[in-house]
XYZ file of C-alpha atoms in Angstrom:
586
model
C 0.000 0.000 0.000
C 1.313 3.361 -0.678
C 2.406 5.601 2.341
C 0.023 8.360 1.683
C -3.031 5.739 1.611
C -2.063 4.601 5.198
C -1.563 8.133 6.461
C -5.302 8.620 5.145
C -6.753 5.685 6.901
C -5.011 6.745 10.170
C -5.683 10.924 9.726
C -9.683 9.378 9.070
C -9.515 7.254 11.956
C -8.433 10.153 14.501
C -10.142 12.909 13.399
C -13.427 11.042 14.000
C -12.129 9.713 16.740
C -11.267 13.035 18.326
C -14.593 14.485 17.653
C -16.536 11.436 18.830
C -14.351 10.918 22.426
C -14.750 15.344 22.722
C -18.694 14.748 22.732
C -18.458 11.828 24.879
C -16.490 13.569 27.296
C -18.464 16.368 27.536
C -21.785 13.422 28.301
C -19.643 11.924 30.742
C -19.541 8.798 28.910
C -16.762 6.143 28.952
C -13.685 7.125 26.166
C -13.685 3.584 25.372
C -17.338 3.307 23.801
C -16.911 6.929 21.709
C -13.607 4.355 19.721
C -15.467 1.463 19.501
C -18.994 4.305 18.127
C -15.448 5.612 15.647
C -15.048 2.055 14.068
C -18.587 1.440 13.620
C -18.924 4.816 11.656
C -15.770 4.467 9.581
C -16.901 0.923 9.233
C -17.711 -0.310 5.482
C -21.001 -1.555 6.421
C -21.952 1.785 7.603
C -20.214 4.745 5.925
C -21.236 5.817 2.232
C -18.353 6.420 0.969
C -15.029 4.018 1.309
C -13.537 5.875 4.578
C -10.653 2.986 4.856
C -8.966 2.190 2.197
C -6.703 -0.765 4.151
C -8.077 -2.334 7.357
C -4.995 -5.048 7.153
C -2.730 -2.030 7.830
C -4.622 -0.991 10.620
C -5.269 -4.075 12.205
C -1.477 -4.261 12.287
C -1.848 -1.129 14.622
C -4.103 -2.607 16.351
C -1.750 -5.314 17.194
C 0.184 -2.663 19.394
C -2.491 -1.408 21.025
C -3.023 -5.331 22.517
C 1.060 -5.069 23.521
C 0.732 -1.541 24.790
C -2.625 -2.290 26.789
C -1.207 -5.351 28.294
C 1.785 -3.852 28.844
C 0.126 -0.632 30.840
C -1.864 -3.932 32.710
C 1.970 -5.189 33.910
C 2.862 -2.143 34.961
C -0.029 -1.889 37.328
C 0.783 -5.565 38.854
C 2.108 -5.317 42.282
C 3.211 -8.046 44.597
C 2.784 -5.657 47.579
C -1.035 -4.676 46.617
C -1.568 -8.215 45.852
C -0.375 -9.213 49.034
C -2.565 -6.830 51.118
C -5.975 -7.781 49.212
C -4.970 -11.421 47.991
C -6.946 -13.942 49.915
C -10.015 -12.093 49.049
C -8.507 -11.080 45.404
C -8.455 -14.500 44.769
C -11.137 -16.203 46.295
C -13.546 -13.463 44.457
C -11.178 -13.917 41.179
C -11.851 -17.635 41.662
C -15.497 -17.440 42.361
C -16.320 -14.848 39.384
C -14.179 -16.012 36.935
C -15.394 -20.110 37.598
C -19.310 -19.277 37.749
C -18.953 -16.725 34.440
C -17.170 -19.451 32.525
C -20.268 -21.765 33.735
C -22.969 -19.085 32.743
C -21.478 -18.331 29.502
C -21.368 -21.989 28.149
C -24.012 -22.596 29.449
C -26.201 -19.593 27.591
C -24.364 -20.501 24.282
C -25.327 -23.609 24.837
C -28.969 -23.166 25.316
C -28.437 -20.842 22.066
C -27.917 -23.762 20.148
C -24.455 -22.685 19.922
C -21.218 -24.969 18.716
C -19.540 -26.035 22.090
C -16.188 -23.527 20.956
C -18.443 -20.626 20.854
C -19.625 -21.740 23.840
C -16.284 -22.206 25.723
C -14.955 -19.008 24.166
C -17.699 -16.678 25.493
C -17.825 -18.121 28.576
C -13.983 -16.751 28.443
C -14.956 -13.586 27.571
C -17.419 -13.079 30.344
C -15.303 -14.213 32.867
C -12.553 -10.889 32.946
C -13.472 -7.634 33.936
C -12.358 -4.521 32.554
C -9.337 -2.652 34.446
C -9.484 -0.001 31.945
C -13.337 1.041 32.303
C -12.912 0.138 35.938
C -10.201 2.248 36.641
C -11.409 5.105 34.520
C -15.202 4.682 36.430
C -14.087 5.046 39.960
C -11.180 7.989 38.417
C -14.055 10.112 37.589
C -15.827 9.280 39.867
C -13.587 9.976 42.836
C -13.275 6.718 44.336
C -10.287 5.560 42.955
C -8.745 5.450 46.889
C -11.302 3.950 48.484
C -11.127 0.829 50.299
C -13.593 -1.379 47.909
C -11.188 -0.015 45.224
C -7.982 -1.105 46.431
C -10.195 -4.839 46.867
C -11.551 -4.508 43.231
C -7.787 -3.600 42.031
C -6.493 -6.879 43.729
C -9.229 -8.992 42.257
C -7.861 -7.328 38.807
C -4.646 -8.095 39.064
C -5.405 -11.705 39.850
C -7.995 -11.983 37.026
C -4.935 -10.625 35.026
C -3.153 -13.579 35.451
C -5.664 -16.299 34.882
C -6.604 -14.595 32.206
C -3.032 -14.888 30.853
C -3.436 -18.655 31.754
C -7.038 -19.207 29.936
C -5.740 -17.724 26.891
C -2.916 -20.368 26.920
C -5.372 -23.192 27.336
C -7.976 -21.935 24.592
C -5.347 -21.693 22.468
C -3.984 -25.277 22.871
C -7.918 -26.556 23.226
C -8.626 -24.754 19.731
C -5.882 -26.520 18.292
C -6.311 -29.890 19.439
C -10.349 -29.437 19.448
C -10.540 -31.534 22.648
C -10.106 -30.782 26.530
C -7.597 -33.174 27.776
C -7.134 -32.820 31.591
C -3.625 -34.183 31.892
C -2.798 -31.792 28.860
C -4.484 -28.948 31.018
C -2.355 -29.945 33.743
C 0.663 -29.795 31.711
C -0.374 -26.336 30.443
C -0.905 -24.385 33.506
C 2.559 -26.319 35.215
C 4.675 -25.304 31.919
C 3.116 -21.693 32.569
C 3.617 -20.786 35.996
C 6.841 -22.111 36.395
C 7.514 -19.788 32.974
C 5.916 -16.946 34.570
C 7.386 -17.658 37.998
C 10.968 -17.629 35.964
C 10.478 -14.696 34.201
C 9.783 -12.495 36.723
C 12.363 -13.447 39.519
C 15.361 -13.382 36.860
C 13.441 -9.811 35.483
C 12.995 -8.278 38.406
C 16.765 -8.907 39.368
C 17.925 -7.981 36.044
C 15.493 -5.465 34.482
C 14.917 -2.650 37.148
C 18.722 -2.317 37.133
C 19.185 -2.060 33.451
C 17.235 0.836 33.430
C 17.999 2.588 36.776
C 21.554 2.213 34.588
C 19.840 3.680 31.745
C 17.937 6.596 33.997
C 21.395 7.852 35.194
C 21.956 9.585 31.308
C 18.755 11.886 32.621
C 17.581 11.568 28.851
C 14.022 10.553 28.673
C 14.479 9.717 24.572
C 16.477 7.124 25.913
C 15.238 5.650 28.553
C 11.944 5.396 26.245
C 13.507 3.449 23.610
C 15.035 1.066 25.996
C 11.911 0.609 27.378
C 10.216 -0.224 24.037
C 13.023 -2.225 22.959
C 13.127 -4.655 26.182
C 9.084 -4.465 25.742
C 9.044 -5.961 22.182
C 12.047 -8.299 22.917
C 10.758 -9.826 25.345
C 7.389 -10.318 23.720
C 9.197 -11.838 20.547
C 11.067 -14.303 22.838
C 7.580 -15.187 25.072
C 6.195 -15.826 21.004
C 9.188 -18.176 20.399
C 8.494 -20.530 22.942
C 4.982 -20.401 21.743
C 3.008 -17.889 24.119
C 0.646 -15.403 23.268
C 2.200 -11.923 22.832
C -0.253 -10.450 25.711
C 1.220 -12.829 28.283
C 5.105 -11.033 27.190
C 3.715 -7.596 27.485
C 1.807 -8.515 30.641
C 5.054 -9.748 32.330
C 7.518 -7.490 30.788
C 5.454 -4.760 32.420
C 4.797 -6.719 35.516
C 8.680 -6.595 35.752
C 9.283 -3.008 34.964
C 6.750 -2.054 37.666
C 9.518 -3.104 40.388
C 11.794 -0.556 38.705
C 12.391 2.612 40.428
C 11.359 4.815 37.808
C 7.862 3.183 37.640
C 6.418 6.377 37.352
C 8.186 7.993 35.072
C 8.068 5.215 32.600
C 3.773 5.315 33.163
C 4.399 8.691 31.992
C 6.354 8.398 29.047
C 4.284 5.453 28.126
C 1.280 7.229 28.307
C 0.410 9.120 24.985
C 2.179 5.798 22.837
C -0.379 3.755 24.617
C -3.488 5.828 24.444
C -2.915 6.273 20.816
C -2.397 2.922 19.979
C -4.871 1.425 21.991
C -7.508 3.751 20.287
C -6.646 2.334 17.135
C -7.228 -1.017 18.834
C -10.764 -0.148 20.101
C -11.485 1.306 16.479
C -10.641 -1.488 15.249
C -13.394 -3.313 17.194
C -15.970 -0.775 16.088
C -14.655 -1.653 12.548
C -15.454 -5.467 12.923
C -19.130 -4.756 14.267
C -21.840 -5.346 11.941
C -25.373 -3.667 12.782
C -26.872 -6.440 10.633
C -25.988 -8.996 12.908
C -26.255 -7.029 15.835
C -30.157 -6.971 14.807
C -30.188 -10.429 14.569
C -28.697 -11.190 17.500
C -30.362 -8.680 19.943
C -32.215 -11.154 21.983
C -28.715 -12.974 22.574
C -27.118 -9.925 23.327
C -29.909 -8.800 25.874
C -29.400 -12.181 28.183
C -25.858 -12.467 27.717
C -26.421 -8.590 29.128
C -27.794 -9.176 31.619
C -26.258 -12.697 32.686
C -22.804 -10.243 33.118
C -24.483 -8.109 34.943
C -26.185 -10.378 37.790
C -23.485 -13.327 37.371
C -20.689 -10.963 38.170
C -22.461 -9.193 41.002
C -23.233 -12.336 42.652
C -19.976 -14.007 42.216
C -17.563 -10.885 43.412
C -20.109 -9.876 46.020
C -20.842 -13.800 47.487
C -16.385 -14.151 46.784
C -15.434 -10.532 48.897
C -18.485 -11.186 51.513
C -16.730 -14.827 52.106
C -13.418 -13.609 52.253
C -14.402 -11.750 55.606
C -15.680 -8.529 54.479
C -19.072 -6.725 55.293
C -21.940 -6.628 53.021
C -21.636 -3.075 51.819
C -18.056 -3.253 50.956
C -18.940 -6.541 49.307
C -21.651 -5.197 47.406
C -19.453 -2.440 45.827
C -17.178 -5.102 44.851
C -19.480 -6.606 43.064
C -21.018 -3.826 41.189
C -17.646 -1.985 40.021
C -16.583 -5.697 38.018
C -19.698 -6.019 36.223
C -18.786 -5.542 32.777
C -16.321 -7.105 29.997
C -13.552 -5.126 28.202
C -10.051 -5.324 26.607
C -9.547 -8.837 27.913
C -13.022 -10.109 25.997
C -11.628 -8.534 23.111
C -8.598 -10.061 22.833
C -10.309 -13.385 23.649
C -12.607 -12.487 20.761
C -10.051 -11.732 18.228
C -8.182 -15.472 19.742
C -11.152 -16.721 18.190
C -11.316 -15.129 15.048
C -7.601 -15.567 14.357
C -7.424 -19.453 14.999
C -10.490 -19.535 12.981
C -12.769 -21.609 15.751
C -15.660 -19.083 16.558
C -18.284 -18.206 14.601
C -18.544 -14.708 12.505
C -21.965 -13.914 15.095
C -19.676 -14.240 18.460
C -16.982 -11.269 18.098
C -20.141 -8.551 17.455
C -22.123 -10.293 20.420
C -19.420 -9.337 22.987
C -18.931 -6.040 22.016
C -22.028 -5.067 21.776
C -22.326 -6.551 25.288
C -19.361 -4.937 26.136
C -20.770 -1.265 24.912
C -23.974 -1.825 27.026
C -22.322 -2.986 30.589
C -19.500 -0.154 30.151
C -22.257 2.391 30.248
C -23.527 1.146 32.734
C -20.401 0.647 35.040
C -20.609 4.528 36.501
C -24.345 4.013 37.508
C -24.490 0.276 38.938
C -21.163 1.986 41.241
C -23.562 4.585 42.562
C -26.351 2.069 42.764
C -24.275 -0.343 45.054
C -24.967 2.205 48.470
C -28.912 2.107 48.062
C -29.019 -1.364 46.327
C -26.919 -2.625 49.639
C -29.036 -0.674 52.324
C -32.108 -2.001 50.986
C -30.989 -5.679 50.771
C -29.709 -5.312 54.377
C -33.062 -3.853 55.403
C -35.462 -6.127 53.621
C -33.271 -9.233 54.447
C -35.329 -11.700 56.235
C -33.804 -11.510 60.027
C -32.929 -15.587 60.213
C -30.640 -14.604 56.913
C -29.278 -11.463 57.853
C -28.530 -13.564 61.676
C -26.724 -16.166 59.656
C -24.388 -13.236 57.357
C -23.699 -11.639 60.832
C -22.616 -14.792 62.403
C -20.393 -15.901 59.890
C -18.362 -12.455 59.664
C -18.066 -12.504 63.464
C -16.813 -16.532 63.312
C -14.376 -15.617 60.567
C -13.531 -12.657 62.846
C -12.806 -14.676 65.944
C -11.105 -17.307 63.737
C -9.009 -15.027 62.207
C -4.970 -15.900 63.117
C -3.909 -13.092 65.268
C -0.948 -12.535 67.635
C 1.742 -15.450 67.587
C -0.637 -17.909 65.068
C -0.896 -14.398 62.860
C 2.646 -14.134 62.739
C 3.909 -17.798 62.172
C 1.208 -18.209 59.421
C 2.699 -15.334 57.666
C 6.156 -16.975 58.287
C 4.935 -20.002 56.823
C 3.358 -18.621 54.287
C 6.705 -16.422 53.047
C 8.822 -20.157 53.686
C 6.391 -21.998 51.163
C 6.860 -18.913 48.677
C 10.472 -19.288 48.595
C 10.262 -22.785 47.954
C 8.206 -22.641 45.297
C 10.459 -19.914 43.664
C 13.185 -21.997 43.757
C 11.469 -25.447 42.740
C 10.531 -23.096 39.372
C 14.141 -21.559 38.637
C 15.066 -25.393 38.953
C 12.755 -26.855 36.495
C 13.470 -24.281 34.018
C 16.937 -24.858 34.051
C 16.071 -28.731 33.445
C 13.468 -27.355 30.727
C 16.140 -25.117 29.052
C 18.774 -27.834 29.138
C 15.948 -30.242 27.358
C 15.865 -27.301 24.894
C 19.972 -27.051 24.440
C 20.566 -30.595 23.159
C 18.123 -30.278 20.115
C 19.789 -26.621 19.666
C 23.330 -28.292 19.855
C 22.686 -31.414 17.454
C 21.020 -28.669 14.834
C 24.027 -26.174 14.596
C 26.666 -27.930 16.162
C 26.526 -31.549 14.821
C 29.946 -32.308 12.982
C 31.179 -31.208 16.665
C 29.277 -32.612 18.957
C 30.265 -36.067 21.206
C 27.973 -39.218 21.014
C 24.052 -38.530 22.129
C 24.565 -40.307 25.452
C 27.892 -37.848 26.104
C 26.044 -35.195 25.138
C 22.606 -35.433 26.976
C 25.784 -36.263 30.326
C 27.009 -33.080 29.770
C 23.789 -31.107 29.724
C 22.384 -32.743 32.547
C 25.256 -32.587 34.654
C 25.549 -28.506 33.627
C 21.755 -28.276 34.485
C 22.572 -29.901 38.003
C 25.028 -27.660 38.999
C 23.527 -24.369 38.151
C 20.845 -25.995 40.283
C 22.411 -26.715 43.293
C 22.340 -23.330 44.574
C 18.761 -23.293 44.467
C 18.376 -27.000 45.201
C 20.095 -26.291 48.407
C 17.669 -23.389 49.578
C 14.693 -25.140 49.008
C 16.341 -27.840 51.425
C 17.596 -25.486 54.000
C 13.699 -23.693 53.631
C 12.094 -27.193 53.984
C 14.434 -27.965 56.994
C 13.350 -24.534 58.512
C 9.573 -25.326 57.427
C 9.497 -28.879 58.789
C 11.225 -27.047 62.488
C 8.138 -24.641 62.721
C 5.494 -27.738 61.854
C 7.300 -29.965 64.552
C 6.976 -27.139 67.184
C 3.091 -27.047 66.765
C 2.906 -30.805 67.258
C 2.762 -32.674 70.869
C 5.530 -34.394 71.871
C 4.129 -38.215 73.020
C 5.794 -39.864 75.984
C 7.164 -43.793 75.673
C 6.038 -46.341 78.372
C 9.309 -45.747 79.481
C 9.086 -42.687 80.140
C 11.485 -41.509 77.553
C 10.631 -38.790 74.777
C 9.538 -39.817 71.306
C 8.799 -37.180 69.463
C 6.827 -36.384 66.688
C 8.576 -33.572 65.963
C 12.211 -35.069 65.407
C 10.533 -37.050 62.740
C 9.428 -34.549 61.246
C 12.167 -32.484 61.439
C 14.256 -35.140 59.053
C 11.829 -36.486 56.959
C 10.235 -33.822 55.583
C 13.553 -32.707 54.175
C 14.560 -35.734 52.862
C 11.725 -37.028 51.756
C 11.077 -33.720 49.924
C 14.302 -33.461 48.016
C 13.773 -37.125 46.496
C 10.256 -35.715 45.593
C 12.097 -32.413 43.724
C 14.735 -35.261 42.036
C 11.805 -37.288 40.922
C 10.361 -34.206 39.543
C 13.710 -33.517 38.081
C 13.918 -36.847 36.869
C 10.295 -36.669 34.708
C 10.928 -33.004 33.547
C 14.418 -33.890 32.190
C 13.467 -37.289 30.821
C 14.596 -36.474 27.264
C 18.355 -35.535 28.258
C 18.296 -38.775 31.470
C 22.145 -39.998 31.254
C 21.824 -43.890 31.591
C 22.787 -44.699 35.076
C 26.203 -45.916 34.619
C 26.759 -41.573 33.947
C 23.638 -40.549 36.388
C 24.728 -42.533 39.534
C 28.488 -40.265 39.385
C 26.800 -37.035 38.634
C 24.471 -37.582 41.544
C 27.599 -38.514 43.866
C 29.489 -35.898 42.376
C 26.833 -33.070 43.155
C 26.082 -34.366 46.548
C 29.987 -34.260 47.601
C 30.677 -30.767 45.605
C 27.478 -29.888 47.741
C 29.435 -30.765 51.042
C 32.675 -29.247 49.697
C 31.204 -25.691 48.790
C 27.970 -25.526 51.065
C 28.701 -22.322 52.104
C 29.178 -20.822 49.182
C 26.177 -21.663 47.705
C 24.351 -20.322 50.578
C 26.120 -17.345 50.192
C 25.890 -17.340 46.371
C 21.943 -18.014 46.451
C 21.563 -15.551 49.576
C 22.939 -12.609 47.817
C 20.590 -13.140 44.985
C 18.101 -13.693 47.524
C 18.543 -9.895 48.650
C 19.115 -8.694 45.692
C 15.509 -9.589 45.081
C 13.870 -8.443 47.992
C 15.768 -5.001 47.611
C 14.764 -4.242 44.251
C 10.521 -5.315 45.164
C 10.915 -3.355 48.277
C 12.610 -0.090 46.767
C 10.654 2.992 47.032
C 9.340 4.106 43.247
C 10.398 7.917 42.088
C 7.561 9.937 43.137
C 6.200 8.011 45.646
C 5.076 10.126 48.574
């Protein structure tokens, strides 16, 4: 296409645009319906003249606007927000996002819909949109509010199973079945990616560009931005990821980076333009014919958002431990579907497995329950007082009992404190079980890379898959031995809050000893067996396995202390850069 053609398409697209978001401003209606209103009136089907002259062009911009939205999403991730709001961010992610997936297959069902379209809207309905959301409560002035800061946790975790749903539909779509072990598979091989990828990012990342910030040029500290954005994206695509889960992480990494602020800034006006384009380009896809035809549809899928949503992240917050008011707000700020639906949509349409009808459904039902988002947030106060007044009193005796039992229940004191140790102990193993399997994983990968380019040169298969093992085994002992000095320290605090049992003769046996070294033990064999299945492509036989395994185990006696040192420092280094105060904080 000739340069001038594209500049047409995209002067077209924004002066629309700018007129349409200026009126819609001035109504007090959400920015993200006047784009989506843009598309439909540049739209083919609509306009009567040819406004666009090359929608593949600008569905190429569109592309960006996906990276740059889920990038923006990353860079409002935050392990310290999650961690103040996450039992009840994800018990009310849990309970929305399983019931939604249930109502929406089961309406497309009753449809008469194809089981795909089925799954795939029951997808789309089950994220809520942080954009509208955030942009709601903004103008509305409750952005700091104590329901917020609960719906912004329950975001962040929908966020990331999200990420993980569009990795299953896109292996169920190919494979056109639902194999459990394969789901299994999918959401292990994930988490320990994403685990990976942000521990090694967050050591690595913030510092590259607190490097980067010390030149006090903004130009560059933009570009490297961009450049570790899209690099990172085209790796996640290499190893066969969606390019929304590398945005979503690359940002969730830069968001530990001192300059978190700054780089929100800078991102800003690249983001809003390109995810404009994005939103147009949803308009563009909408067809009022089939909106007509599909207008009961839309009204029940409407409304099934609307009460499903409610009821989940209401019934989720309220069982979390919080009152019904709060609860109620909860509920009403996350009923509606946005950028997430979208890019489930276009999933769809790109792997070819929905029908045409499905993609102008969910918008549609996205356009209605964004407009309504400001008003069911105001509705939440009276809706609450009146349910709490017309309650029948055995029911509203039962609610009250249950938030003071969960009250009195609640760990507090010493039991408050070790559950949080506990808690921090099974987090660090976990880390380190993850940064072991993907050096296995990456290993795996390194033979097949090595007998590709390096075949005239490489030893015997046997020698080989020896010498990647064996490398993968030492860069692992480091963390191999802090997940067995954390088990060691887990299985001392769970042997202190057992009894000790007396023999007949009167000597001690205790419980606790036992536990104390087995748990340990027993636990490392389970990581090695792990080991073992993850690695089973590059296994030496045992005549090589049996010395590697002696060999580790004495170079682990040898240099102990080192690699307690060596993991320890890396350890801080974490902590350091997650707990450093962000450039403009207050």
């Amino acid at each position: 296409m000739h340069p001038l053609g594209f500049i047409q398409d995209l002067a077209v697209i924004m002066l629309i645009a700018g007129i349409v978001t200026i009126l819609f401003h001035r109504f007090r209606q959400p920015l993200v319906l006047g784009y989506i209103i843009t598309g439909l009136i540049v739209s083919p089907r609509v306009a009567p003249i040819r406004l666009i002259q090359d929608p593949y062009t600008i569905q190429i911009l569109a592309d960006l606007g996906i990276v740059f939205l889920m990038f923006s999403l990353g860079l409002e991730f935050s392990l310290k927000k999650l961690s103040r709001v996450g039992a009840t961010a994800t018990i009310a992610a849990l309970a929305e996002i399983t019931l939604m997936i249930w109502i929406g297959f089961a309406v497309g069902r009753n449809f008469g819909w194809s089981n795909m379209d089925a799954l795939f809207l029951g997808a789309m309905l089950a994220i809520s949109s942080t954009t509208i959301i955030v942009k709601a409560l903004t103008e509305l002035h409750m952005r700091h509010q104590k329901f917020a800061e609960l719906i912004f946790g329950i975001l962040i975790v929908e966020d990331i199973l999200g990420i993980g749903i569009i990795a299953l539909l896109s292996g169920i779509a190919v494979t056109g079945t639902i194999d459990a072990g394969n789901v299994f598979i999918t959401i292990g091989k994930l988490s320990m990616f994403m685990i990976v990828a942000l521990v090694l990012g967050v050591l690595i990342v913030p510092r590259l560009l607190t490097y980067v910030a010390r030149f006090g040029s903004h130009e560059i500290l933009l570009i490297t931005v961009l450049g570790l954005c899209f690099g990172f994206c085209l790796l996640v695509v290499r190893m066969e990821y969606s390019i929304a889960l590398g945005a979503f992480l690359i940002g969730a990494i830069m968001a530990e980076a001192r300059q978190l602020h700054l780089i929100e800034r800078l991102i800003e006006p690249i983001r809003d333009m390109f995810s404009a384009i994005f939103f147009v380009t949803i308009g563009l896809m909408l067809d009022p014919g089939a909106l007509a035809a599909h207008a009961w549809p839309i009204a029940v899928i409407t409304v099934a958002v609307i009460a499903g949503k409610v009821l989940s992240c209401s019934l989720g917050t309220f069982l979390a431990g919080h009152d019904g008011h709060t609860s109620m707000r909860v509920g009403m700020g996350l009923a509606q579907i946005g950028e997430f639906s979208f890019i489930i949509a276009s999933l769809g349409v790109s792997l070819k497995v929905t029908s045409d009808f499905l993609f102008p459904v969910v918008v549609a039902v996205s356009a209605v329950t964004t407009f309504l988002t400001p008003y069911l947030i105001r509705l939440a106060d009276p809706l609450s007082a009146q349910i709490i007044q017309r309650a029948p009193a055995p029911v509203a005796r039962a609610f009250g009992g249950y938030t003071a039992w969960l009250r009195r229940h609640h760990p507090e004191g010493e039991r408050a404190v070790i559950a949080k140790i506990v808690a921090h102990i099974l987090l660090q193993i976990i880390v380190n079980c993850a940064v072991v399997a993907a050096v296995f994983v990456a290993g795996a990968y390194s033979v097949g890379t090595i007998e590709m380019h390096f075949l005239k040169w490489s030893p015997q298969p046997e020698v080989q898959q020896t010498m990647v093992w064996g490398g993968a085994l030492l860069i692992s002992l480091p963390f191999l031995i802090a997940a067995y000095r954390k088990l060691g320290a887990l299985s001392l605090i769970l042997a202190q809050l057992g009894e000790p049992q007396r023999t007949p003769e009167g000597g001690r046996f205790s419980l606790r000893r036992l536990m104390f070294e087995l748990i340990p033990i027993l636990s490392i064999g389970a990581m090695l067996f792990l080991i073992a299945i993850i690695s089973a492509s590059i296994l030496p036989p045992p005549r090589y396995l049996i010395p590697l395994l002696l060999g580790a185990l004495m170079l682990s006696a040898v240099f102990w202390k080192f690699f307690v040192r060596l993991h320890s420092r890396l350890q801080i280094a974490l902590f350091e850069t997650m707990e450093q105060e962000k450039d403009g904080e207050t």
